[in-house]
XYZ file of C-alpha atoms in Angstrom:
49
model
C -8.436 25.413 -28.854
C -11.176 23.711 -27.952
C -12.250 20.293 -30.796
C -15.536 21.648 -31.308
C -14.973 25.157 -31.970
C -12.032 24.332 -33.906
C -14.570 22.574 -36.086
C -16.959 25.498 -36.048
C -14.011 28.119 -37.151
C -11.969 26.270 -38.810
C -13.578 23.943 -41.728
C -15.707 25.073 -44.265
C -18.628 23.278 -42.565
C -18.508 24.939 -39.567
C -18.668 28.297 -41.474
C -21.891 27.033 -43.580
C -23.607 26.061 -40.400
C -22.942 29.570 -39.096
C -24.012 30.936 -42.174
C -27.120 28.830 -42.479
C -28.181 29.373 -38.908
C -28.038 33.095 -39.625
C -29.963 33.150 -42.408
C -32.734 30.720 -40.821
C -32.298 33.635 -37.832
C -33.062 36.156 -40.513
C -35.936 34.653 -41.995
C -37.830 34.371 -38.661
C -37.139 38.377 -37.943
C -38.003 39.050 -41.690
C -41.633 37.045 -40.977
C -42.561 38.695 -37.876
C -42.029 41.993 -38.916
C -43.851 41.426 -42.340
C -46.564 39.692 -40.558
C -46.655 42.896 -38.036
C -46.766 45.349 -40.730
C -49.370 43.649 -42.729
C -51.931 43.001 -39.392
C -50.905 46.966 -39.057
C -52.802 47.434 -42.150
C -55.423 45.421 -41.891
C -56.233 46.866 -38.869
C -55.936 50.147 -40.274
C -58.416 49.180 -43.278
C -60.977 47.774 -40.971
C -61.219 50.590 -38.605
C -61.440 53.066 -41.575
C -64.712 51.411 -42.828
């Protein structure tokens, strides 16, 4: 195997970065959506005035 992704797969740091990078991932997609929906509203409430 490969140094690096032995490294990555098996040591507990290469599992945290995987985990942190997916969470930093999710965060970023949780954002955009919550920015979408809420500029989906405001839209909304400014056209029904």
């Amino acid at each position: 195997m490969h140094p690096i992704l032995r490294e990555i797969l098996l040591e507990p740091v290469g599992w945290l970065a995987i985990g942190g990078s997916l969470v930093m991932f999710g965060i970023g997609i949780w954002v955009s959506l919550f920015l979408r929906k809420k500029m989906r509203e405001e839209e909304r409430r400014r056209g029904g005035k």
